[in-house]
Tab-separated table of C-alpha atoms and ligand atoms in Angstrom:
chain	number	residue	atom	x	y	z
A	1	UNK	CA	70.925	75.686	134.365
A	2	UNK	CA	71.321	74.953	131.071
A	3	UNK	CA	72.049	77.837	128.646
A	4	UNK	CA	70.117	79.163	125.664
A	5	UNK	CA	71.680	78.486	122.593
A	6	UNK	CA	72.169	80.650	120.221
A	7	UNK	CA	71.678	79.489	116.675
A	8	UNK	CA	73.854	81.966	114.946
A	9	UNK	CA	72.983	79.484	111.687
A	10	UNK	CA	69.277	80.896	111.923
A	11	UNK	CA	70.058	84.319	112.529
A	12	UNK	CA	72.470	84.123	110.043
A	13	UNK	CA	70.003	82.876	107.599
A	14	UNK	CA	67.347	85.277	108.108
A	15	UNK	CA	70.426	88.375	107.439
A	16	UNK	CA	70.824	86.606	103.994
A	17	UNK	CA	67.459	86.621	103.111
A	18	UNK	CA	67.480	90.263	104.260
A	19	UNK	CA	70.632	90.916	101.955
A	20	UNK	CA	69.232	89.278	99.294
A	21	UNK	CA	65.525	91.144	99.101
A	22	UNK	CA	68.704	94.269	98.561
A	23	UNK	CA	70.402	92.804	96.009
A	24	UNK	CA	67.274	92.363	94.356
A	25	UNK	CA	65.979	96.148	94.333
A	26	UNK	CA	70.136	96.703	93.644
A	27	UNK	CA	69.842	94.515	89.895
A	28	UNK	CA	66.198	96.196	89.282
A	29	UNK	CA	67.952	99.562	89.164
A	30	UNK	CA	70.944	97.184	87.016
A	31	UNK	CA	73.582	97.319	89.424
A	32	UNK	CA	75.115	93.896	90.307
A	33	UNK	CA	77.105	93.934	93.537
A	34	UNK	CA	80.506	92.082	93.363
A	35	UNK	CA	83.317	91.016	95.608
A	36	UNK	CA	86.410	90.171	94.607
A	37	UNK	CA	88.370	87.650	97.020
A	38	UNK	CA	92.112	87.162	96.636
A	39	UNK	CA	94.014	84.303	97.590
A	40	UNK	CA	97.813	83.734	97.483
A	41	UNK	CA	99.218	80.518	97.729
A	42	UNK	CA	97.300	77.487	98.835
A	43	UNK	CA	96.664	77.244	102.460
A	44	UNK	CA	94.409	74.532	103.068
A	45	UNK	CA	92.284	76.077	105.541
A	46	UNK	CA	91.828	79.461	103.902
A	47	UNK	CA	90.367	76.928	100.646
A	48	UNK	CA	87.380	76.396	102.876
A	49	UNK	CA	86.891	79.710	103.897
A	50	UNK	CA	87.057	80.895	100.469
A	51	UNK	CA	84.728	78.289	99.154
A	52	UNK	CA	82.489	78.861	101.866
A	53	UNK	CA	82.287	82.375	100.997
A	54	UNK	CA	81.605	82.742	97.983
A	55	UNK	CA	79.114	79.837	98.111
A	56	UNK	CA	77.690	82.739	100.611
A	57	UNK	CA	77.448	85.249	97.831
A	58	UNK	CA	75.977	83.096	95.250
A	59	UNK	CA	73.272	82.190	97.192
A	60	UNK	CA	72.683	85.828	97.676
A	61	UNK	CA	72.736	86.931	93.788
A	62	UNK	CA	75.908	88.675	95.195
A	63	UNK	CA	78.515	88.236	92.292
A	64	UNK	CA	81.967	86.976	93.285
A	65	UNK	CA	84.951	86.632	91.454
A	66	UNK	CA	88.504	84.475	92.899
A	67	UNK	CA	91.718	85.639	91.695
A	68	UNK	CA	93.988	82.720	92.911
A	69	UNK	CA	97.739	83.681	92.607
A	70	UNK	CA	100.603	81.710	93.254
A	71	UNK	CA	102.460	80.943	96.366
A	72	UNK	CA	105.497	82.955	94.414
A	73	UNK	CA	103.474	86.153	93.576
A	74	UNK	CA	105.213	88.958	94.219
A	75	UNK	CA	103.480	91.422	96.843
A	76	UNK	CA	104.419	94.567	94.066
A	77	UNK	CA	102.012	92.086	91.427
A	78	UNK	CA	99.155	91.948	94.496
A	79	UNK	CA	99.499	95.604	94.836
A	80	UNK	CA	99.020	96.152	91.364
A	81	UNK	CA	95.308	94.135	91.342
A	82	UNK	CA	94.232	96.013	94.123
A	83	UNK	CA	94.751	99.648	92.794
A	84	UNK	CA	93.288	98.329	89.388
A	85	UNK	CA	90.101	96.410	91.834
A	86	UNK	CA	90.024	99.459	93.228
A	87	UNK	CA	89.399	102.454	90.242
A	88	UNK	CA	87.262	98.971	88.680
A	89	UNK	CA	83.005	101.046	89.366
A	90	UNK	CA	82.303	97.485	88.785
A	91	UNK	CA	83.666	95.943	92.086
A	92	UNK	CA	82.311	96.471	94.887
A	93	UNK	CA	83.986	95.181	97.730
A	94	UNK	CA	87.565	93.257	97.973
A	95	UNK	CA	88.973	90.841	100.522
A	96	UNK	CA	92.353	89.555	100.691
A	97	UNK	CA	92.205	86.190	102.462
A	98	UNK	CA	94.971	86.042	105.593
A	99	UNK	CA	97.421	84.672	105.919
A	100	UNK	CA	99.112	85.819	102.869
A	101	UNK	CA	102.777	84.295	102.317
A	102	UNK	CA	105.656	85.129	104.541
A	103	UNK	CA	107.382	87.173	101.932
A	104	UNK	CA	104.204	89.573	101.565
A	105	UNK	CA	103.765	92.273	103.791
A	106	UNK	CA	99.938	91.660	105.015
A	107	UNK	CA	99.463	95.685	106.181
A	108	UNK	CA	100.176	97.089	102.989
A	109	UNK	CA	98.768	94.436	101.229
A	110	UNK	CA	95.196	96.046	103.523
A	111	UNK	CA	96.530	99.782	103.458
A	112	UNK	CA	96.745	99.536	99.511
A	113	UNK	CA	92.214	98.558	98.901
A	114	UNK	CA	90.229	101.249	99.169
A	115	UNK	CA	88.493	102.113	102.893
A	116	UNK	CA	84.965	102.662	100.084
A	117	UNK	CA	85.914	98.886	99.261
A	118	UNK	CA	87.648	97.465	102.475
A	119	UNK	CA	84.761	94.990	103.640
A	120	UNK	CA	86.564	93.156	105.273
A	121	UNK	CA	87.243	96.510	107.800
A	122	UNK	CA	91.003	95.515	108.196
A	123	UNK	CA	92.218	99.110	106.440
A	124	UNK	CA	93.595	101.591	109.132
A	125	UNK	CA	91.587	104.020	108.151
A	126	UNK	CA	88.245	101.845	108.893
A	127	UNK	CA	89.904	100.238	111.893
A	128	UNK	CA	90.453	104.567	112.949
A	129	UNK	CA	86.770	105.095	112.455
A	130	UNK	CA	85.809	102.465	114.603
A	131	UNK	CA	87.876	103.719	117.531
A	132	UNK	CA	86.699	107.740	116.858
A	133	UNK	CA	83.337	105.919	116.794
A	134	UNK	CA	81.996	106.990	113.384
A	135	UNK	CA	79.880	104.760	111.137
A	136	UNK	CA	82.557	103.047	108.254
A	137	UNK	CA	83.166	99.025	107.350
A	138	UNK	CA	83.717	97.080	110.568
A	139	UNK	CA	84.856	93.559	110.744
A	140	UNK	CA	82.939	91.381	110.415
A	141	UNK	CA	83.611	88.997	112.765
A	142	UNK	CA	83.221	91.516	115.874
A	143	UNK	CA	80.445	92.580	114.179
A	144	UNK	CA	78.723	89.220	113.611
A	145	UNK	CA	79.012	88.946	117.734
A	146	UNK	CA	76.803	92.137	118.097
A	147	UNK	CA	74.358	91.796	115.691
A	148	UNK	CA	73.894	87.586	116.773
A	149	UNK	CA	73.769	88.966	119.856
A	150	UNK	CA	71.087	92.142	119.390
A	151	UNK	CA	68.922	89.522	117.647
A	152	UNK	CA	68.511	87.399	120.479
A	153	UNK	CA	67.151	90.431	122.176
A	154	UNK	CA	70.065	90.620	124.830
A	155	UNK	CA	71.287	93.753	126.060
A	156	UNK	CA	74.530	95.743	126.614
A	157	UNK	CA	74.303	98.426	128.815
A	158	UNK	CA	76.402	98.035	132.382
A	159	UNK	CA	77.532	94.508	131.020
A	160	UNK	CA	80.711	93.724	131.551
A	161	UNK	CA	82.142	92.444	129.021
A	162	UNK	CA	85.328	90.288	128.665
A	163	UNK	CA	86.952	89.243	125.181
A	164	UNK	CA	89.585	87.069	125.733
A	165	UNK	CA	92.370	87.689	122.707
A	166	UNK	CA	93.797	90.741	121.421
A	167	UNK	CA	94.022	90.599	117.457
A	168	UNK	CA	93.491	93.372	115.196
A	169	UNK	CA	90.848	91.347	113.342
A	170	UNK	CA	88.771	89.869	116.311
A	171	UNK	CA	89.914	90.836	119.728
A	172	UNK	CA	90.621	94.772	119.503
A	173	UNK	CA	87.455	95.747	117.434
A	174	UNK	CA	85.250	93.260	120.079
A	175	UNK	CA	86.182	94.807	122.681
A	176	UNK	CA	85.602	98.798	121.100
A	177	UNK	CA	82.150	97.657	119.761
A	178	UNK	CA	81.480	96.284	123.098
A	179	UNK	CA	82.805	99.952	124.237
A	180	UNK	CA	80.693	101.919	122.117
A	181	UNK	CA	77.384	100.173	123.602
A	182	UNK	CA	78.652	101.049	127.191
A	183	UNK	CA	79.856	98.042	128.614
A	184	UNK	CA	82.427	97.584	131.142
A	185	UNK	CA	84.841	95.962	129.339
A	186	UNK	CA	87.870	93.800	130.353
A	187	UNK	CA	90.528	92.418	127.194
A	188	UNK	CA	92.485	89.816	128.509
A	189	UNK	CA	95.543	87.492	126.522
A	190	UNK	CA	98.247	85.158	127.008
A	191	UNK	CA	100.187	87.193	129.359
A	192	UNK	CA	97.287	88.313	131.513
A	193	UNK	CA	97.515	86.352	135.633
A	194	UNK	CA	95.021	85.079	136.975
A	195	UNK	CA	92.728	85.288	133.475
A	196	UNK	CA	90.159	82.981	135.232
A	197	UNK	CA	89.299	85.454	137.891
A	198	UNK	CA	88.499	88.042	135.603
A	199	UNK	CA	87.012	85.576	133.035
A	200	UNK	CA	84.167	84.641	136.195
A	201	UNK	CA	83.262	88.757	136.229
A	202	UNK	CA	82.307	88.159	132.698
A	203	UNK	CA	78.365	89.022	131.968
A	204	UNK	CA	79.474	88.659	128.448
A	205	UNK	CA	82.287	86.528	128.029
A	206	UNK	CA	83.910	85.960	124.313
A	207	UNK	CA	87.144	83.702	123.536
A	208	UNK	CA	88.892	84.275	120.359
A	209	UNK	CA	92.377	82.489	120.594
A	210	UNK	CA	92.729	79.443	119.094
A	211	UNK	CA	92.482	77.189	121.973
A	212	UNK	CA	90.477	73.675	121.830
A	213	UNK	CA	87.915	74.037	124.695
A	214	UNK	CA	90.560	76.301	126.938
A	215	UNK	CA	87.440	77.932	128.669
A	216	UNK	CA	85.746	75.845	130.925
A	217	UNK	CA	82.866	76.183	133.257
A	218	UNK	CA	84.606	77.024	136.722
A	219	UNK	CA	86.066	80.348	134.170
A	220	UNK	CA	82.253	81.850	133.048
A	221	UNK	CA	80.061	83.082	135.728
A	222	UNK	CA	76.812	81.625	136.391
A	223	UNK	CA	74.211	83.022	134.115
A	224	UNK	CA	75.905	84.304	131.761
A	225	UNK	CA	76.660	84.579	127.797
A	226	UNK	CA	79.574	82.906	126.482
A	227	UNK	CA	80.326	83.571	122.568
A	228	UNK	CA	82.871	81.206	121.172
A	229	UNK	CA	84.609	82.574	118.237
A	230	UNK	CA	87.550	79.699	117.867
A	231	UNK	CA	87.684	77.414	115.388
A	232	UNK	CA	89.464	74.805	116.292
A	233	UNK	CA	90.058	70.779	115.978
A	234	UNK	CA	90.424	68.451	118.439
A	235	UNK	CA	92.668	65.895	118.983
A	236	UNK	CA	90.406	63.682	117.110
A	237	UNK	CA	90.299	66.585	114.040
A	238	UNK	CA	86.721	66.841	115.270
A	239	UNK	CA	85.827	70.492	114.771
A	240	UNK	CA	85.754	72.697	118.334
A	241	UNK	CA	85.765	75.912	119.692
A	242	UNK	CA	87.608	77.368	122.361
A	243	UNK	CA	84.767	76.691	124.623
A	244	UNK	CA	84.492	73.514	126.220
A	245	UNK	CA	80.752	73.591	125.152
A	246	UNK	CA	79.222	70.548	127.776
A	247	UNK	CA	80.390	71.722	130.435
A	248	UNK	CA	79.809	75.222	130.020
A	249	UNK	CA	76.543	75.125	128.949
A	250	UNK	CA	75.608	74.014	131.924
A	251	UNK	CA	76.730	77.214	133.547
A	252	UNK	CA	76.004	80.035	131.659
A	253	UNK	CA	73.151	81.544	130.618
A	254	UNK	CA	73.175	82.150	126.631
A	255	UNK	CA	75.903	80.158	124.608
A	256	UNK	CA	76.928	80.016	121.185
A	257	UNK	CA	77.907	76.552	119.249
A	258	UNK	CA	80.855	75.597	117.312
A	259	UNK	CA	80.097	74.965	114.585
A	260	UNK	CA	76.361	77.059	113.649
A	261	UNK	CA	77.394	79.781	115.849
A	262	UNK	CA	79.898	83.077	114.854
A	263	UNK	CA	80.668	81.374	111.744
A	264	UNK	CA	77.915	82.047	109.429
A	265	UNK	CA	77.336	85.154	111.063
A	266	UNK	CA	80.789	86.449	109.717
A	267	UNK	CA	79.895	85.298	106.641
A	268	UNK	CA	76.110	87.354	106.772
A	269	UNK	CA	78.018	90.330	107.852
A	270	UNK	CA	80.582	90.463	104.880
A	271	UNK	CA	77.590	89.786	102.439
A	272	UNK	CA	75.709	93.103	104.112
A	273	UNK	CA	78.749	94.889	103.798
A	274	UNK	CA	79.617	93.917	100.103
A	275	UNK	CA	76.077	95.038	99.556
A	276	UNK	CA	75.475	97.886	101.455
A	277	UNK	CA	79.126	98.621	99.152
A	278	UNK	CA	76.855	98.210	96.194
A	279	UNK	CA	74.091	100.633	97.574
A	280	UNK	CA	76.463	103.425	98.677
A	281	UNK	CA	77.579	103.892	93.997
A	282	UNK	CA	73.656	104.278	94.275
B	301	NDP	P1	95.048	85.395	117.228
B	301	NDP	O1	96.215	84.332	116.974
B	301	NDP	O2	95.498	86.715	115.901
B	301	NDP	O3	95.102	86.182	117.909
B	301	NDP	C1	95.083	85.198	119.459
B	301	NDP	C2	94.444	85.998	120.904
B	301	NDP	O4	95.167	84.543	122.118
B	301	NDP	C3	96.085	86.672	120.963
B	301	NDP	O5	95.828	87.776	121.109
B	301	NDP	C4	96.636	85.223	122.140
B	301	NDP	O6	97.146	86.463	122.803
B	301	NDP	C5	95.539	85.109	122.704
B	301	NDP	N1	95.838	84.129	123.588
B	301	NDP	C6	96.799	82.685	123.077
B	301	NDP	N2	96.856	81.741	123.879
B	301	NDP	C7	95.755	82.822	124.897
B	301	NDP	C8	95.885	81.897	125.962
B	301	NDP	N3	96.737	80.977	127.101
B	301	NDP	N4	95.357	82.451	127.147
B	301	NDP	C9	94.629	84.063	127.019
B	301	NDP	N5	94.934	84.631	125.252
B	301	NDP	C10	95.623	83.758	125.013
B	301	NDP	O7	93.842	85.052	116.574
B	301	NDP	P2	92.342	85.506	115.837
B	301	NDP	O8	91.859	86.726	116.877
B	301	NDP	O9	92.732	85.645	114.477
B	301	NDP	O10	91.515	84.151	115.568
B	301	NDP	C11	91.353	83.519	117.018
B	301	NDP	C12	90.169	82.153	116.825
B	301	NDP	O11	89.262	82.546	116.041
B	301	NDP	C13	90.962	81.250	116.269
B	301	NDP	O12	90.781	79.968	116.498
B	301	NDP	C14	90.543	81.543	115.015
B	301	NDP	O13	90.484	79.968	114.134
B	301	NDP	C15	88.320	82.523	115.370
B	301	NDP	N6	87.906	82.852	114.016
B	301	NDP	C16	87.049	82.587	113.471
B	301	NDP	C17	86.057	83.375	113.064
B	301	NDP	C18	84.727	82.845	112.908
B	301	NDP	O14	84.212	83.732	111.786
B	301	NDP	N7	84.532	82.484	113.403
B	301	NDP	C19	86.662	84.822	111.970
B	301	NDP	C20	88.098	84.819	112.664
B	301	NDP	C21	89.143	83.857	113.667
B	301	NDP	P3	98.893	87.221	122.296
B	301	NDP	O15	98.006	88.467	122.098
B	301	NDP	O16	99.332	87.331	124.351
B	301	NDP	O17	99.487	86.661	121.799
Protein backbone atom coordinates (compact mmCIF):
# COMPACT_ATOMS: atom_id res chain seq x y z
CA UNK A 1 0.00 0.00 0.00
CA UNK A 2 1.20 3.49 -0.72
CA UNK A 3 -0.45 6.11 1.46
CA UNK A 4 -2.34 9.16 0.25
CA UNK A 5 -0.31 12.19 1.19
CA UNK A 6 -2.27 14.87 3.05
CA UNK A 7 -0.98 18.13 1.65
CA UNK A 8 -1.08 20.44 4.66
CA UNK A 9 0.48 23.25 2.71
CA UNK A 10 -2.29 23.25 0.08
CA UNK A 11 -5.06 22.94 2.68
CA UNK A 12 -3.50 25.77 4.70
CA UNK A 13 -3.35 27.92 1.56
CA UNK A 14 -7.09 27.51 1.01
CA UNK A 15 -7.78 28.45 4.66
CA UNK A 16 -5.57 31.51 4.30
CA UNK A 17 -7.45 32.59 1.18
CA UNK A 18 -10.67 32.46 3.17
CA UNK A 19 -9.03 34.37 6.05
CA UNK A 20 -7.87 37.03 3.62
CA UNK A 21 -11.44 37.58 2.37
CA UNK A 22 -12.60 38.01 5.97
CA UNK A 23 -9.76 40.47 6.62
CA UNK A 24 -10.88 42.50 3.58
CA UNK A 25 -14.43 42.61 4.94
CA UNK A 26 -13.12 43.82 8.31
CA UNK A 27 -10.96 46.47 6.62
CA UNK A 28 -14.06 47.72 4.78
CA UNK A 29 -15.65 48.21 8.19
CA UNK A 30 -12.60 50.10 9.46
CA UNK A 31 -11.18 47.26 11.53
CA UNK A 32 -7.55 46.24 11.07
CA UNK A 33 -7.02 42.81 12.65
CA UNK A 34 -3.82 42.99 14.69
CA UNK A 35 -1.65 40.36 16.33
CA UNK A 36 1.13 41.15 18.79
CA UNK A 37 3.92 38.60 19.05
CA UNK A 38 6.12 38.87 22.14
CA UNK A 39 9.53 37.26 21.97
CA UNK A 40 11.84 37.16 24.99
CA UNK A 41 15.47 36.22 24.37
CA UNK A 42 17.23 34.83 21.32
CA UNK A 43 16.08 31.25 20.86
CA UNK A 44 17.02 30.47 17.22
CA UNK A 45 14.09 28.07 16.64
CA UNK A 46 11.68 30.67 18.03
CA UNK A 47 13.12 33.25 15.66
CA UNK A 48 12.23 31.05 12.66
CA UNK A 49 8.71 30.29 13.96
CA UNK A 50 8.06 33.97 14.64
CA UNK A 51 9.35 35.01 11.24
CA UNK A 52 6.98 32.53 9.57
CA UNK A 53 4.02 33.74 11.61
CA UNK A 54 4.70 37.38 10.81
CA UNK A 55 5.14 36.65 7.12
CA UNK A 56 1.84 34.76 7.10
CA UNK A 57 0.08 37.68 8.82
CA UNK A 58 1.43 40.05 6.20
CA UNK A 59 0.21 37.82 3.35
CA UNK A 60 -3.41 37.87 4.53
CA UNK A 61 -3.45 41.51 5.61
CA UNK A 62 -3.32 40.96 9.37
CA UNK A 63 -1.17 43.62 11.00
CA UNK A 64 1.53 42.07 13.16
CA UNK A 65 3.60 43.79 15.80
CA UNK A 66 6.67 41.97 17.00
CA UNK A 67 7.92 42.98 20.43
CA UNK A 68 11.45 41.65 20.99
CA UNK A 69 12.61 41.72 24.59
CA UNK A 70 16.08 40.92 25.84
CA UNK A 71 16.95 37.73 27.71
CA UNK A 72 17.14 39.53 31.06
CA UNK A 73 13.68 41.11 30.85
CA UNK A 74 11.87 40.66 34.17
CA UNK A 75 8.66 38.69 34.49
CA UNK A 76 7.07 41.82 35.93
CA UNK A 77 7.75 43.86 32.81
CA UNK A 78 6.33 41.16 30.53
CA UNK A 79 3.20 41.03 32.71
CA UNK A 80 2.89 44.81 32.55
CA UNK A 81 3.22 44.78 28.76
CA UNK A 82 0.50 42.13 28.46
CA UNK A 83 -1.75 44.16 30.76
CA UNK A 84 -1.41 47.17 28.46
CA UNK A 85 -2.10 45.06 25.35
CA UNK A 86 -5.15 43.48 27.01
CA UNK A 87 -6.80 46.87 27.33
CA UNK A 88 -5.73 48.19 23.92
CA UNK A 89 -8.82 47.90 21.71
CA UNK A 90 -6.67 47.97 18.56
CA UNK A 91 -5.07 44.65 19.49
CA UNK A 92 -7.00 41.46 18.73
CA UNK A 93 -4.47 38.74 19.46
CA UNK A 94 -1.55 38.37 21.85
CA UNK A 95 0.94 35.58 21.41
CA UNK A 96 3.92 34.96 23.68
CA UNK A 97 6.44 32.80 21.86
CA UNK A 98 7.56 29.81 23.96
CA UNK A 99 9.91 28.79 25.46
CA UNK A 100 10.54 31.70 27.80
CA UNK A 101 13.82 32.21 29.67
CA UNK A 102 13.98 30.13 32.88
CA UNK A 103 13.50 33.08 35.26
CA UNK A 104 10.06 33.78 33.80
CA UNK A 105 7.09 31.65 34.89
CA UNK A 106 5.38 30.54 31.69
CA UNK A 107 2.07 29.82 33.42
CA UNK A 108 1.88 33.25 35.05
CA UNK A 109 2.54 34.88 31.68
CA UNK A 110 -0.02 32.83 29.77
CA UNK A 111 -2.64 33.43 32.46
CA UNK A 112 -2.16 37.18 32.14
CA UNK A 113 -3.30 37.22 28.50
CA UNK A 114 -6.95 38.13 28.18
CA UNK A 115 -8.80 34.90 27.19
CA UNK A 116 -10.53 36.93 24.44
CA UNK A 117 -7.13 37.72 22.88
CA UNK A 118 -5.56 34.33 23.60
CA UNK A 119 -5.27 33.28 19.95
CA UNK A 120 -2.84 30.48 20.87
CA UNK A 121 -5.54 28.95 23.09
CA UNK A 122 -3.18 28.31 26.01
CA UNK A 123 -5.04 30.24 28.73
CA UNK A 124 -6.50 28.03 31.48
CA UNK A 125 -9.99 29.38 30.78
CA UNK A 126 -9.76 28.34 27.15
CA UNK A 127 -8.29 24.97 28.17
CA UNK A 128 -11.25 24.55 30.54
CA UNK A 129 -13.68 25.51 27.80
CA UNK A 130 -12.21 22.82 25.57
CA UNK A 131 -12.47 20.27 28.38
CA UNK A 132 -16.11 21.25 28.93
CA UNK A 133 -16.98 21.19 25.23
CA UNK A 134 -17.58 24.95 25.13
CA UNK A 135 -16.44 27.30 22.39
CA UNK A 136 -13.29 29.35 22.91
CA UNK A 137 -9.85 29.65 21.39
CA UNK A 138 -8.25 26.26 21.00
CA UNK A 139 -4.56 25.46 20.54
CA UNK A 140 -3.60 25.99 16.91
CA UNK A 141 -1.71 22.75 16.23
CA UNK A 142 -4.37 20.22 17.28
CA UNK A 143 -7.08 22.44 15.74
CA UNK A 144 -5.04 22.41 12.54
CA UNK A 145 -4.84 18.61 12.60
CA UNK A 146 -8.61 18.31 12.96
CA UNK A 147 -9.29 20.83 10.20
CA UNK A 148 -6.80 19.11 7.91
CA UNK A 149 -8.44 15.71 8.35
CA UNK A 150 -11.95 17.16 7.96
CA UNK A 151 -10.99 18.97 4.76
CA UNK A 152 -9.44 15.74 3.46
CA UNK A 153 -12.89 14.16 3.79
CA UNK A 154 -11.88 11.81 6.60
CA UNK A 155 -14.32 10.85 9.35
CA UNK A 156 -13.79 10.46 13.08
CA UNK A 157 -16.76 8.76 14.70
CA UNK A 158 -16.00 5.35 16.20
CA UNK A 159 -12.35 5.44 15.18
CA UNK A 160 -9.60 4.64 17.64
CA UNK A 161 -7.36 7.73 17.82
CA UNK A 162 -4.00 7.23 19.49
CA UNK A 163 -2.06 10.36 20.44
CA UNK A 164 1.64 9.95 21.21
CA UNK A 165 2.67 12.75 23.59
CA UNK A 166 0.75 14.52 26.35
CA UNK A 167 1.88 18.15 26.32
CA UNK A 168 -0.60 20.89 27.20
CA UNK A 169 -0.18 22.51 23.79
CA UNK A 170 -0.49 19.47 21.52
CA UNK A 171 -1.07 16.00 22.99
CA UNK A 172 -3.77 16.67 25.61
CA UNK A 173 -5.91 19.09 23.58
CA UNK A 174 -5.54 16.79 20.56
CA UNK A 175 -6.97 13.89 22.56
CA UNK A 176 -9.89 16.03 23.77
CA UNK A 177 -10.69 17.15 20.24
CA UNK A 178 -10.83 13.54 19.05
CA UNK A 179 -13.04 12.63 22.00
CA UNK A 180 -15.35 15.51 21.08
CA UNK A 181 -15.68 13.93 17.64
CA UNK A 182 -16.69 10.56 19.09
CA UNK A 183 -13.39 8.79 18.65
CA UNK A 184 -12.21 6.23 21.16
CA UNK A 185 -9.03 7.86 22.42
CA UNK A 186 -5.75 6.62 23.86
CA UNK A 187 -2.89 8.85 24.97
CA UNK A 188 0.57 7.29 25.18
CA UNK A 189 3.77 8.87 26.48
CA UNK A 190 7.31 8.18 27.60
CA UNK A 191 6.20 5.95 30.48
CA UNK A 192 3.80 3.85 28.40
CA UNK A 193 4.57 0.14 28.30
CA UNK A 194 4.23 -1.80 25.02
CA UNK A 195 3.77 1.45 23.10
CA UNK A 196 3.82 -0.24 19.68
CA UNK A 197 1.02 -2.63 20.63
CA UNK A 198 -1.18 0.44 21.29
CA UNK A 199 -0.13 2.49 18.26
CA UNK A 200 -0.82 -0.55 16.06
CA UNK A 201 -4.49 -0.35 17.14
CA UNK A 202 -4.81 3.23 15.91
CA UNK A 203 -7.17 4.10 13.07
CA UNK A 204 -5.81 7.62 13.53
CA UNK A 205 -2.27 7.95 14.90
CA UNK A 206 -0.93 11.38 15.84
CA UNK A 207 2.67 11.69 16.94
CA UNK A 208 3.71 14.79 18.92
CA UNK A 209 6.93 13.75 20.59
CA UNK A 210 9.96 15.44 19.07
CA UNK A 211 12.06 12.35 18.29
CA UNK A 212 13.26 11.94 14.70
CA UNK A 213 11.57 9.01 12.92
CA UNK A 214 10.59 7.16 16.12
CA UNK A 215 7.33 5.91 14.57
CA UNK A 216 8.32 3.02 12.35
CA UNK A 217 6.22 0.96 9.94
CA UNK A 218 5.75 -1.90 12.43
CA UNK A 219 4.04 0.52 14.84
CA UNK A 220 1.32 1.43 12.35
CA UNK A 221 -1.96 -0.29 11.46
CA UNK A 222 -2.26 -0.94 7.70
CA UNK A 223 -4.55 1.60 6.02
CA UNK A 224 -4.62 3.97 9.00
CA UNK A 225 -4.30 7.76 9.11
CA UNK A 226 -0.89 8.92 10.38
CA UNK A 227 -0.38 12.55 11.39
CA UNK A 228 3.12 13.75 12.14
CA UNK A 229 3.30 16.82 14.40
CA UNK A 230 7.00 16.48 15.19
CA UNK A 231 9.53 18.99 13.89
CA UNK A 232 13.05 17.65 14.30
CA UNK A 233 16.49 17.69 12.75
CA UNK A 234 18.05 14.33 11.97
CA UNK A 235 21.75 13.59 12.41
CA UNK A 236 22.45 15.16 9.00
CA UNK A 237 20.68 18.35 10.08
CA UNK A 238 17.75 17.61 7.76
CA UNK A 239 14.24 18.62 8.84
CA UNK A 240 12.13 15.57 9.67
CA UNK A 241 9.14 14.51 11.71
CA UNK A 242 8.54 11.84 14.34
CA UNK A 243 7.39 9.42 11.67
CA UNK A 244 9.70 7.43 9.43
CA UNK A 245 7.89 8.72 6.35
CA UNK A 246 9.46 6.44 3.72
CA UNK A 247 8.55 3.15 5.42
CA UNK A 248 5.32 4.24 7.13
CA UNK A 249 3.88 5.56 3.87
CA UNK A 250 4.10 1.98 2.57
CA UNK A 251 1.72 0.83 5.33
CA UNK A 252 -0.58 3.75 6.19
CA UNK A 253 -3.62 4.77 4.16
CA UNK A 254 -3.07 8.49 4.74
CA UNK A 255 -0.01 10.35 5.95
CA UNK A 256 1.14 13.94 6.53
CA UNK A 257 4.65 14.95 5.44
CA UNK A 258 7.22 17.06 7.31
CA UNK A 259 7.68 19.75 6.14
CA UNK A 260 4.41 20.64 4.44
CA UNK A 261 2.01 18.89 6.80
CA UNK A 262 0.90 20.10 10.22
CA UNK A 263 3.25 23.11 10.37
CA UNK A 264 1.43 25.28 7.78
CA UNK A 265 -1.91 24.30 9.33
CA UNK A 266 -0.80 25.61 12.73
CA UNK A 267 -0.10 29.01 11.23
CA UNK A 268 -3.34 29.05 9.23
CA UNK A 269 -5.33 28.43 12.43
CA UNK A 270 -3.42 31.19 14.23
CA UNK A 271 -4.52 33.62 11.49
CA UNK A 272 -8.06 32.28 11.64
CA UNK A 273 -8.16 32.78 15.42
CA UNK A 274 -6.80 36.33 15.15
CA UNK A 275 -9.42 37.25 12.58
CA UNK A 276 -12.16 35.58 14.67
CA UNK A 277 -11.07 37.75 17.58
CA UNK A 278 -11.32 40.88 15.40
CA UNK A 279 -14.74 39.75 14.08
CA UNK A 280 -16.00 39.39 17.64
CA UNK A 281 -15.53 43.14 18.13
CA UNK A 282 -18.11 43.94 15.41
P1 LIG B 1 6.84 18.17 24.61
O1 LIG B 1 8.31 17.94 24.77
O2 LIG B 1 6.16 19.15 25.49
O3 LIG B 1 6.10 16.77 24.77
C1 LIG B 1 6.60 15.61 24.18
C2 LIG B 1 5.75 14.44 24.61
O4 LIG B 1 6.32 13.27 24.02
C3 LIG B 1 5.73 14.21 26.12
O5 LIG B 1 4.41 13.97 26.54
C4 LIG B 1 6.61 12.98 26.31
O6 LIG B 1 6.18 12.11 27.35
C5 LIG B 1 6.40 12.26 25.00
N1 LIG B 1 7.52 11.35 24.71
C6 LIG B 1 8.83 11.62 24.79
N2 LIG B 1 9.56 10.53 24.45
C7 LIG B 1 8.65 9.57 24.16
C8 LIG B 1 8.77 8.22 23.77
N3 LIG B 1 9.96 7.64 23.57
N4 LIG B 1 7.64 7.52 23.57
C9 LIG B 1 6.44 8.09 23.74
N5 LIG B 1 6.26 9.37 24.12
C10 LIG B 1 7.35 10.09 24.33
O7 LIG B 1 6.64 18.53 23.08
P2 LIG B 1 5.46 19.31 22.30
O8 LIG B 1 4.16 18.64 22.50
O9 LIG B 1 5.58 20.76 22.56
O10 LIG B 1 5.96 19.08 20.80
C11 LIG B 1 6.12 17.79 20.27
C12 LIG B 1 6.74 17.88 18.89
O11 LIG B 1 5.87 18.61 18.05
C13 LIG B 1 8.08 18.63 18.82
O12 LIG B 1 8.86 18.05 17.80
C14 LIG B 1 7.68 20.04 18.42
O13 LIG B 1 8.72 20.71 17.74
C15 LIG B 1 6.53 19.74 17.49
N6 LIG B 1 5.57 20.81 17.35
C16 LIG B 1 5.16 21.08 16.09
C17 LIG B 1 4.22 22.04 15.86
C18 LIG B 1 3.75 22.27 14.47
O14 LIG B 1 3.18 23.29 14.19
N7 LIG B 1 3.97 21.31 13.55
C19 LIG B 1 3.68 22.85 16.95
C20 LIG B 1 4.09 22.42 18.26
C21 LIG B 1 5.03 21.45 18.43
P3 LIG B 1 6.26 12.52 28.92
O15 LIG B 1 5.09 13.45 29.11
O16 LIG B 1 6.11 11.23 29.62
O17 LIG B 1 7.57 13.19 29.12
